[in-house]
Amino acid sequence: MIRGRLKTAILPKLLTGARDGLPLDAIGATDPLQALALAAQALRFDRPPQPLQFQVEDVIAHNATIMPDAARKLLIRLMTGKGQASASLSAAIVRKLVERKLRLHPFDLPKLETFVKAHAEDLGAEALAFPSGRSRSLRSRITSRPIA
């Protein structure tokens, strides 16, 4: 098989810089440059090795439903607008979310970051996990998108 010869006989010599003694006729190449191109093409189709272990994150259990879209838009507007909601209004909103067993949509967490940080204990496991699990650049990219 040409692929086996490329890997065992020709590629090591090409990588060390040797140009003499290459069995070019075994793979049908006429010069070292063509052998290098054939070796590169053969290596291109090799599968990468599988990792020894995968990083598995714990699943966050949800016992509440996601807020309706209309309520999401209003909450984002209220919490991020010019006249932001007071602390007492924020606390009342959190109480109602808990009472009605609603949770914030995961895409809204970066937009409502200050609200989420202030009331993470009451908003649930997903809100508690949010600030520690995301990088600042990801948050800024998600926050900069306009809401429809």
Tab-separated table of C-alpha atoms in Angstrom:
chain	number	residue	atom	x	y	z
A	1	MET	CA	0.000	0.000	0.000
A	2	ILE	CA	1.369	3.395	-0.988
A	3	ARG	CA	0.109	5.100	2.172
A	4	GLY	CA	2.026	2.694	4.393
A	5	ARG	CA	5.248	3.205	2.423
A	6	LEU	CA	4.831	6.963	2.601
A	7	LYS	CA	4.564	6.873	6.370
A	8	THR	CA	7.277	4.339	7.101
A	9	ALA	CA	9.939	4.874	4.452
A	10	ILE	CA	9.582	8.285	2.874
A	11	LEU	CA	8.089	10.651	5.465
A	12	PRO	CA	10.783	10.145	8.145
A	13	LYS	CA	13.506	10.825	5.588
A	14	LEU	CA	11.717	13.894	4.253
A	15	LEU	CA	11.266	15.267	7.769
A	16	THR	CA	14.967	14.861	8.547
A	17	GLY	CA	15.900	16.634	5.311
A	18	ALA	CA	17.440	13.678	3.511
A	19	ARG	CA	17.034	13.827	-0.255
A	20	ASP	CA	19.180	10.882	-1.218
A	21	GLY	CA	18.035	7.303	-0.829
A	22	LEU	CA	14.319	8.009	-1.072
A	23	PRO	CA	12.458	5.057	-2.634
A	24	LEU	CA	10.538	7.309	-5.024
A	25	ASP	CA	9.798	4.543	-7.520
A	26	ALA	CA	7.913	2.595	-4.800
A	27	ILE	CA	5.247	5.299	-4.633
A	28	GLY	CA	5.344	6.446	-8.230
A	29	ALA	CA	6.976	9.828	-7.572
A	30	THR	CA	9.605	11.387	-9.819
A	31	ASP	CA	11.259	13.820	-7.388
A	32	PRO	CA	11.384	14.562	-3.626
A	33	LEU	CA	8.961	17.481	-3.953
A	34	GLN	CA	6.312	15.219	-5.445
A	35	ALA	CA	6.953	12.696	-2.641
A	36	LEU	CA	6.495	15.466	-0.074
A	37	ALA	CA	3.191	16.480	-1.694
A	38	LEU	CA	1.988	12.860	-1.686
A	39	ALA	CA	2.980	12.456	1.963
A	40	ALA	CA	1.140	15.646	2.901
A	41	GLN	CA	-1.993	14.459	1.126
A	42	ALA	CA	-1.796	11.051	2.818
A	43	LEU	CA	-1.392	12.641	6.258
A	44	ARG	CA	-4.299	14.951	5.602
A	45	PHE	CA	-6.728	12.039	5.700
A	46	ASP	CA	-5.404	10.466	8.896
A	47	ARG	CA	-7.836	10.598	11.757
A	48	PRO	CA	-6.639	12.460	14.838
A	49	PRO	CA	-6.188	10.325	17.943
A	50	GLN	CA	-9.115	10.122	20.323
A	51	PRO	CA	-8.690	11.885	23.665
A	52	LEU	CA	-8.133	9.625	26.644
A	53	GLN	CA	-10.975	11.269	28.512
A	54	PHE	CA	-13.635	13.860	27.845
A	55	GLN	CA	-14.520	16.799	30.043
A	56	VAL	CA	-18.111	16.296	31.086
A	57	GLU	CA	-19.975	19.094	32.826
A	58	ASP	CA	-22.734	18.473	35.301
A	59	VAL	CA	-26.249	18.965	34.019
A	60	ILE	CA	-28.203	21.711	35.760
A	61	ALA	CA	-31.600	20.429	36.846
A	62	HIS	CA	-34.538	22.687	36.000
A	63	ASN	CA	-37.793	22.545	37.892
A	64	ALA	CA	-39.211	25.741	36.398
A	65	THR	CA	-40.346	26.687	32.910
A	66	ILE	CA	-38.760	29.433	30.848
A	67	MET	CA	-40.483	32.819	30.837
A	68	PRO	CA	-42.740	33.581	27.852
A	69	ASP	CA	-41.133	35.644	25.081
A	70	ALA	CA	-43.299	38.701	25.691
A	71	ALA	CA	-42.357	38.751	29.385
A	72	ARG	CA	-38.679	38.226	28.525
A	73	LYS	CA	-38.617	41.301	26.307
A	74	LEU	CA	-40.326	43.433	28.930
A	75	LEU	CA	-38.004	42.235	31.695
A	76	ILE	CA	-34.906	42.957	29.621
A	77	ARG	CA	-36.228	46.391	28.744
A	78	LEU	CA	-37.037	47.108	32.382
A	79	MET	CA	-33.721	45.875	33.773
A	80	THR	CA	-31.365	47.262	31.134
A	81	GLY	CA	-33.083	50.483	30.039
A	82	LYS	CA	-32.198	54.054	30.980
A	83	GLY	CA	-34.384	54.133	34.064
A	84	GLN	CA	-33.332	50.797	35.545
A	85	ALA	CA	-35.567	49.151	38.109
A	86	SER	CA	-34.953	49.775	41.794
A	87	ALA	CA	-33.783	47.106	44.206
A	88	SER	CA	-37.263	46.686	45.671
A	89	LEU	CA	-38.808	46.249	42.210
A	90	SER	CA	-36.096	43.719	41.308
A	91	ALA	CA	-36.806	41.785	44.498
A	92	ALA	CA	-40.541	41.797	43.710
A	93	ILE	CA	-39.854	40.476	40.211
A	94	VAL	CA	-37.722	37.676	41.620
A	95	ARG	CA	-40.443	36.784	44.140
A	96	LYS	CA	-43.018	36.527	41.334
A	97	LEU	CA	-40.682	34.410	39.192
A	98	VAL	CA	-40.189	31.998	42.093
A	99	GLU	CA	-43.888	32.014	42.969
A	100	ARG	CA	-44.962	31.186	39.406
A	101	LYS	CA	-42.085	28.722	38.924
A	102	LEU	CA	-40.562	30.604	36.007
A	103	ARG	CA	-36.899	30.973	35.144
A	104	LEU	CA	-34.898	33.260	32.913
A	105	HIS	CA	-34.043	32.125	29.416
A	106	PRO	CA	-30.348	31.098	29.246
A	107	PHE	CA	-29.717	33.612	26.445
A	108	ASP	CA	-30.990	36.424	28.673
A	109	LEU	CA	-28.514	35.768	31.478
A	110	PRO	CA	-25.669	37.836	29.943
A	111	LYS	CA	-28.017	40.731	29.226
A	112	LEU	CA	-29.291	40.710	32.795
A	113	GLU	CA	-25.921	40.044	34.403
A	114	THR	CA	-26.209	42.552	37.264
A	115	PHE	CA	-29.767	41.398	38.025
A	116	VAL	CA	-28.671	37.746	37.925
A	117	LYS	CA	-25.662	38.345	40.187
A	118	ALA	CA	-27.778	40.223	42.721
A	119	HIS	CA	-30.489	37.542	42.915
A	120	ALA	CA	-28.680	34.350	41.849
A	121	GLU	CA	-29.647	32.392	44.980
A	122	ASP	CA	-33.333	32.966	44.330
A	123	LEU	CA	-33.236	32.533	40.542
A	124	GLY	CA	-32.035	28.946	40.671
A	125	ALA	CA	-29.097	26.720	39.831
A	126	GLU	CA	-28.604	28.038	36.316
A	127	ALA	CA	-28.298	31.617	37.575
A	128	LEU	CA	-25.868	30.492	40.282
A	129	ALA	CA	-23.698	28.748	37.704
A	130	PHE	CA	-23.801	31.616	35.197
A	131	PRO	CA	-21.198	34.126	36.441
A	132	SER	CA	-18.513	31.536	37.122
A	133	GLY	CA	-18.914	29.539	33.919
A	134	ARG	CA	-18.662	32.186	31.214
A	135	SER	CA	-15.796	34.320	30.009
A	136	ARG	CA	-16.104	38.085	29.763
A	137	SER	CA	-15.603	38.111	25.988
A	138	LEU	CA	-18.482	35.677	25.454
A	139	ARG	CA	-20.754	37.783	27.641
A	140	SER	CA	-19.941	40.952	25.737
A	141	ARG	CA	-20.564	39.268	22.369
A	142	ILE	CA	-23.950	37.949	23.468
A	143	THR	CA	-24.964	41.199	25.163
A	144	SER	CA	-24.189	43.298	22.103
A	145	ARG	CA	-26.802	41.546	19.968
A	146	PRO	CA	-30.119	43.418	19.700
A	147	ILE	CA	-33.244	41.695	20.924
A	148	ALA	CA	-35.987	41.290	18.354
